[in-house]
CSV table of C-alpha atoms in Angstrom, one decimal:
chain,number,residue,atom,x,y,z
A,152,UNK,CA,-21.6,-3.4,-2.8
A,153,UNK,CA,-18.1,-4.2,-4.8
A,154,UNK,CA,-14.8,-3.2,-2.7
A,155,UNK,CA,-11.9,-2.6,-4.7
A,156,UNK,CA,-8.4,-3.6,-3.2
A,157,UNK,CA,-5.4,-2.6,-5.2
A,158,UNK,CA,-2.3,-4.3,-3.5
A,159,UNK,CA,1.1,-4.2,-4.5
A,160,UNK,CA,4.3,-6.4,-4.5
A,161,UNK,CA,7.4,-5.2,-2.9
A,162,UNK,CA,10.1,-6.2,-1.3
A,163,UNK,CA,9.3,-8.3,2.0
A,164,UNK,CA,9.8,-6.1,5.5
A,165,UNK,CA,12.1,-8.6,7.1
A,166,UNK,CA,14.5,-8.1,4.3
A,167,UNK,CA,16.8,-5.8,4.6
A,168,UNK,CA,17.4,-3.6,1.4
A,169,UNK,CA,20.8,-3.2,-0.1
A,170,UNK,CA,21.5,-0.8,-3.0
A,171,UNK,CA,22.7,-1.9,-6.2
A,172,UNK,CA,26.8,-1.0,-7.0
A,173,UNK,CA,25.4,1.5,-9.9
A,174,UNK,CA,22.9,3.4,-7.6
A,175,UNK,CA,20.3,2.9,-9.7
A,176,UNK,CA,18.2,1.7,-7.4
A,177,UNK,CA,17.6,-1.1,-5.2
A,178,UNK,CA,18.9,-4.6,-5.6
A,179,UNK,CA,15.8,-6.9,-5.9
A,180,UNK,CA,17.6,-9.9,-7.3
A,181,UNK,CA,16.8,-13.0,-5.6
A,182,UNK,CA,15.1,-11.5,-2.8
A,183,UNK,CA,11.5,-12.6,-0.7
A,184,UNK,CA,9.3,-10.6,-2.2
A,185,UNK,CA,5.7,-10.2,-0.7
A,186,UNK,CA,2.8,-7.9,-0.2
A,187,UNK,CA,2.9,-4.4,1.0
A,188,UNK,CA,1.7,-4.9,5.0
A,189,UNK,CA,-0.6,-1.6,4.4
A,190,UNK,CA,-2.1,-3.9,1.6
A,191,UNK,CA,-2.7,-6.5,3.7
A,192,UNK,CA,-4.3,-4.3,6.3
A,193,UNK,CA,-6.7,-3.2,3.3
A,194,UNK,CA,-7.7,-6.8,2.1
A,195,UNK,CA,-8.5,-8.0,5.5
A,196,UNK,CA,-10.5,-5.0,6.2
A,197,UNK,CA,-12.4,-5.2,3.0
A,198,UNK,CA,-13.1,-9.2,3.8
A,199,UNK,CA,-14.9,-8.4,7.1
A,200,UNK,CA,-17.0,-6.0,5.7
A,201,UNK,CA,-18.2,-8.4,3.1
A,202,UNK,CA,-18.5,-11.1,6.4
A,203,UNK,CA,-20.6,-8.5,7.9
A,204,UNK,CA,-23.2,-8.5,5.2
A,205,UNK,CA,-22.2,-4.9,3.9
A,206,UNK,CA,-20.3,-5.7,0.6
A,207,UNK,CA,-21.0,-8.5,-1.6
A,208,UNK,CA,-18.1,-9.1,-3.6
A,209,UNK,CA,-14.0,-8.0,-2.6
A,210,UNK,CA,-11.9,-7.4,-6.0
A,211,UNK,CA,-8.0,-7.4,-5.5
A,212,UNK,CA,-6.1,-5.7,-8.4
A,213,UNK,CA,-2.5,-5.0,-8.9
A,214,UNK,CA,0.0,-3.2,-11.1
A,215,UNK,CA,3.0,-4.6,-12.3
A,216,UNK,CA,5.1,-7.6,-13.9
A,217,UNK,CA,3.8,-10.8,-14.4
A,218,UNK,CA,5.4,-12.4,-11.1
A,219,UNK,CA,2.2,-10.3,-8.9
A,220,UNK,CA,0.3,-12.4,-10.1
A,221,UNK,CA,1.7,-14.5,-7.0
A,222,UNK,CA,0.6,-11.1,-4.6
A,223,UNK,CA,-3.1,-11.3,-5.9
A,224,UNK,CA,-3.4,-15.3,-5.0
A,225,UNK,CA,-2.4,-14.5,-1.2
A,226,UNK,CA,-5.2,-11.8,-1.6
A,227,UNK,CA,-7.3,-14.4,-3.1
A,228,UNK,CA,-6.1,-17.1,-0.3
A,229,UNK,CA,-7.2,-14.8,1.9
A,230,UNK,CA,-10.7,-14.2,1.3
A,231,UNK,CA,-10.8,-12.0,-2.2
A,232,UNK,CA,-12.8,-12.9,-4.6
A,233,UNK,CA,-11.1,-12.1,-7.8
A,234,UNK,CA,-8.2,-10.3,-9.1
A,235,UNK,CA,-7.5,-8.2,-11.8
A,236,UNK,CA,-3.5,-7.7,-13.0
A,237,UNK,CA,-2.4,-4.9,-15.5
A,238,UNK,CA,1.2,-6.3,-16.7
A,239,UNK,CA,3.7,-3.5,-16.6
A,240,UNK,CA,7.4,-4.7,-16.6
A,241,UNK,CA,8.8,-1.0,-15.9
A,242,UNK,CA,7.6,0.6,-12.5
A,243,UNK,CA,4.7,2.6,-12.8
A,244,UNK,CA,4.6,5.7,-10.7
A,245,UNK,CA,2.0,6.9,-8.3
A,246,UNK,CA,0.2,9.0,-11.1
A,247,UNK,CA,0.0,6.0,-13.4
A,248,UNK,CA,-1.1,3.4,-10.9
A,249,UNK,CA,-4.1,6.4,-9.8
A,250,UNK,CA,-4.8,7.1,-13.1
A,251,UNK,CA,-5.4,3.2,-13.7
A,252,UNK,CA,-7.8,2.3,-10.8
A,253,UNK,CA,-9.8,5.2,-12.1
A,254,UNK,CA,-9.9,3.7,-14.8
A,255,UNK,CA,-10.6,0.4,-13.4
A,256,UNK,CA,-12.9,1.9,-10.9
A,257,UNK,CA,-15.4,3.2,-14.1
A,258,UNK,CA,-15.5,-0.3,-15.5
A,259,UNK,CA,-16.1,-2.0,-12.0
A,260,UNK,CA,-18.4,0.4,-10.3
A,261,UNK,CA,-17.1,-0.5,-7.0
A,262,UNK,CA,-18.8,1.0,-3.6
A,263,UNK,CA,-15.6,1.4,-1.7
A,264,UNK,CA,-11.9,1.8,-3.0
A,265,UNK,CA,-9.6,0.1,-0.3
A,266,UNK,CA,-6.2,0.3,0.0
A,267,UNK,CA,-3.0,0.8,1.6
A,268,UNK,CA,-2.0,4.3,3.3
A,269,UNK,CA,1.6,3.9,1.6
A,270,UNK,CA,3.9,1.1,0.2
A,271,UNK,CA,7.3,0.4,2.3
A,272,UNK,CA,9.3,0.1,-1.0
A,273,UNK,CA,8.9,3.9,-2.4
A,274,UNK,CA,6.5,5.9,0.8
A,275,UNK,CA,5.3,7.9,-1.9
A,276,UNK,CA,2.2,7.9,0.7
A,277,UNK,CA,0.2,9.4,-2.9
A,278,UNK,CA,-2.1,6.8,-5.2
A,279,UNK,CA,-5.0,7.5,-2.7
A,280,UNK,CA,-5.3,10.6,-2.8
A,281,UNK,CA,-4.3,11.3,-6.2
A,282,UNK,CA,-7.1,8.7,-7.0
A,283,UNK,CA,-9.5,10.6,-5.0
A,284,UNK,CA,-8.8,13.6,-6.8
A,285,UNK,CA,-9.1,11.8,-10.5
A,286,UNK,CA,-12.3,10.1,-9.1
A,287,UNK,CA,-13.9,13.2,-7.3
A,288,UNK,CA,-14.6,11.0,-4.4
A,289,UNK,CA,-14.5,11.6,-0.8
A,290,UNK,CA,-11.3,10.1,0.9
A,291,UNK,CA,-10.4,8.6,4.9
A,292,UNK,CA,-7.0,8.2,4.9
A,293,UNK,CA,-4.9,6.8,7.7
A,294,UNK,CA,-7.7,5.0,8.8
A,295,UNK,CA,-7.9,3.3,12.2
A,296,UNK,CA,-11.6,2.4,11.6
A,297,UNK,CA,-14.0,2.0,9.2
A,298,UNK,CA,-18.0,1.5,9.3
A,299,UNK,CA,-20.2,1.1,7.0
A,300,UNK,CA,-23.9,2.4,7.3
A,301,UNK,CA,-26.0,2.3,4.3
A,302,UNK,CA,-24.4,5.5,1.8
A,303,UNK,CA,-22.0,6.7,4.4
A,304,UNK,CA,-18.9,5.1,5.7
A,305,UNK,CA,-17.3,6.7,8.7
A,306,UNK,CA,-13.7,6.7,9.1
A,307,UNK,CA,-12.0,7.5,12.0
A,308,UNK,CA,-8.4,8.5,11.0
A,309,UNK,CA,-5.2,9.4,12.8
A,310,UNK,CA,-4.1,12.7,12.9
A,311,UNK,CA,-1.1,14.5,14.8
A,312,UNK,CA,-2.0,14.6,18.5
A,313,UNK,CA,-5.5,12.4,17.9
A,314,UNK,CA,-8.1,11.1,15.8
A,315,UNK,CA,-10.8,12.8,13.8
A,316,UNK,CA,-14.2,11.0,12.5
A,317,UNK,CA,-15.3,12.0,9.2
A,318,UNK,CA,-18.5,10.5,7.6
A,319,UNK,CA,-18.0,9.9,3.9
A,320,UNK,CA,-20.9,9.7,1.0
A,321,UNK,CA,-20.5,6.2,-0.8
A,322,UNK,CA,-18.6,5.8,-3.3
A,323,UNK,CA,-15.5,6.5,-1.7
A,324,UNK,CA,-12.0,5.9,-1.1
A,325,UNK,CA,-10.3,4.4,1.8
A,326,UNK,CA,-6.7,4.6,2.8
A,327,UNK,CA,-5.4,2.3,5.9
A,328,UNK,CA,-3.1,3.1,8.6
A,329,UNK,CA,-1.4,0.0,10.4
A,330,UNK,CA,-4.5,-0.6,14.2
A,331,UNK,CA,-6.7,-0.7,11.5
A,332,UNK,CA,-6.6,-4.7,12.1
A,333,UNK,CA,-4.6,-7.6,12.2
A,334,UNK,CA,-4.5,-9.2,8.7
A,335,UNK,CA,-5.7,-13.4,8.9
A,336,UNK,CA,-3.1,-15.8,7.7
A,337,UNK,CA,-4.3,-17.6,4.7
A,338,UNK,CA,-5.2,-21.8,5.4
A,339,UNK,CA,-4.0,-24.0,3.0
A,340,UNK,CA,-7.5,-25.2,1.9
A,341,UNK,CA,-7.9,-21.6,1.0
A,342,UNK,CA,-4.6,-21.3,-0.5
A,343,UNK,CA,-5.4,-24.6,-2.8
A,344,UNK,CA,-9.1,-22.8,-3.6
A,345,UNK,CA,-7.4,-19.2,-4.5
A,346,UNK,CA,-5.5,-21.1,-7.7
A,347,UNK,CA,-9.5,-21.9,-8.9
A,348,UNK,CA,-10.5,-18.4,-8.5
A,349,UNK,CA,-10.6,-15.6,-11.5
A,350,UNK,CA,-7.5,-13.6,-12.3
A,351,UNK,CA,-7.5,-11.5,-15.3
A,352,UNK,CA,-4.8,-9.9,-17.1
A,353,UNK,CA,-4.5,-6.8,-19.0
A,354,UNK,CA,-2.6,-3.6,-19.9
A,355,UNK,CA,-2.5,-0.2,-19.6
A,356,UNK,CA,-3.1,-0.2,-22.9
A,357,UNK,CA,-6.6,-2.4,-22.3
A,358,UNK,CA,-7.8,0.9,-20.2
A,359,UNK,CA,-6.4,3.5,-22.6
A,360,UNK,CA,-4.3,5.0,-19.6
A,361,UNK,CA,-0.7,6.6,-19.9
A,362,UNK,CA,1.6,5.7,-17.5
A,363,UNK,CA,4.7,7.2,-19.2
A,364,UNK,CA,7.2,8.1,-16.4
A,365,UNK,CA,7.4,11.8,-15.6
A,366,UNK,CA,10.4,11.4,-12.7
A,367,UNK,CA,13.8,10.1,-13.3
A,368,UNK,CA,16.2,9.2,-10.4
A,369,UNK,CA,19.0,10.5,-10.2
A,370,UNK,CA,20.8,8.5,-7.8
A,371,UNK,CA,20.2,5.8,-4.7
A,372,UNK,CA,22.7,5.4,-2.0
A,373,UNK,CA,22.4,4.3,1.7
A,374,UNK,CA,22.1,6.0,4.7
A,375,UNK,CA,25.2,7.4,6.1
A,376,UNK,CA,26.2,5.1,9.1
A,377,UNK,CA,25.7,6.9,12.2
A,378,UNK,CA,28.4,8.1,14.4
A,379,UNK,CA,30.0,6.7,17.2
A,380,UNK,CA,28.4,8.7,20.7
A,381,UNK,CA,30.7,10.2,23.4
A,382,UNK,CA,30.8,10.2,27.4
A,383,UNK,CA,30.4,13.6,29.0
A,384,UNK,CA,31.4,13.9,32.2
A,385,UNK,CA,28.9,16.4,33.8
A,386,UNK,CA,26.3,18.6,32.4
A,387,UNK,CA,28.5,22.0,32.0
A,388,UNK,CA,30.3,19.6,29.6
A,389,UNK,CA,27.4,18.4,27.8
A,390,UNK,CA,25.9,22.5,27.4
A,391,UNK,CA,29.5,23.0,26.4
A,392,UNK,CA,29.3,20.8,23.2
A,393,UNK,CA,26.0,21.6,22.3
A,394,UNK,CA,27.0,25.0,22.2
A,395,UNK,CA,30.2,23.8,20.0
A,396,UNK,CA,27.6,22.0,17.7
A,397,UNK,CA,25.2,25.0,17.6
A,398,UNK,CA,22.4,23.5,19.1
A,399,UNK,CA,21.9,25.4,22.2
A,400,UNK,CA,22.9,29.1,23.0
């Protein structure tokens, strides 16, 4: 069985974000940039079932300028087999990247679609199951653990107060929630190996796909910095400004 792992590069979580003077969006210039940790979660997952014996062959693809090409070698570093990169200097939305792995998806044939629940730069939270719905496969999302048994995968996913099982007919289309695993660091042998292994590049154009933006933003601006507390002196004086704030009665 193939496993399909789109990943995506984004802006690394140790960096903290800072809006561009415009408000057109957020300043990326000269920034660590690295791969979204849902990703990661996906690509690890998607190598230990191929260590188990239950896939044969892990495929990382990504969407986006040239410079992911550095995001598919850490997925290649850390176990993937090959890559696959459709160049797209503007940002693709949600739709577009679904309606791409679909498209990707027919020519690859892939068992199992892998990937991350959400990406920390947009939280769209979206491609998955928008993919799912362009694919008419079954989808796990928020998965906290996957198992493979012959045609069905069973994921157990995380749900408000809980988890629910569900058992999925292969192929199918997994989305992963953060105890999924813990993602391996890549060694540098492996590093040195993942610049030997196959990387295509294409185009949206290659897979006859559209990804002509349907949202425009309007405008991006930072939180509003949060307001200094205040000391009460009792609890009749705490009711009292709760009342003046209209939370309480």
């Amino acid at each position: 069985m193939k496993i399909l792992v789109p990943v995506k590069r984004v802006l690394d979580y140790n960096v903290k974000p800072r809006v561009k003077a415009d408000g057109t969006g957020v300043d990326l210039a000269n920034v660590k940039m690295s791969m979204n940790p849902f990703d990661e979660i996906a690509v690890e997952e998607a190598i230990r079932l191929r260590e188990k014996g239950v896939a044969t062959e892990v495929v990382a693809v990504s969407i986006g300028e040239a410079k992911a090409q550095e995001t598919l070698r850490t997925a290649l570093a850390m176990g993937a087999d090959r890559a696959i990169l459709v160049t797209s200097e503007d940002k693709v939305e949600p739709l577009g990247v679904a309606k791409l792995l679909k498209a990707i998806a027919d020519e690859e044939a892939p068992g199992l679609i892998i990937l991350g629940k959400q990406a920390i730069d947009d939280d769209n939270n979206q491609t998955g199951q928008m993919l799912a719905a362009l694919t008419g496969w079954g989808q796990g999302t928020f998965a906290s653990a996957v198992e493979v048994s012959g045609d069905t995968v069973t994921v157990t996913r995380e749900i408000d107060g809980g988890a629910e099982t569900v058992a999925l007919s292969l192929p199918a289309i997994v989305t992963t929630d953060l105890r999924l695993n813990e993602p391996r660091y890549a060694s540098l042998p492996n590093i040195m190996k993942a610049k030997s292994k196959p990387l295509a590049t294409k185009t949206a154009a290659d897979y006859g796909v559209d990804i002509a933006p349907r949202l425009s933003t309007l405008k991006v601006e930072e939180p509003a910095k949060r307001q200094a507390g205040v000391k009460v002196a009792d609890v009749d004086e705490l009711i009292g400004k709760l009342k003046a704030l209209g939370v309480v009665a």
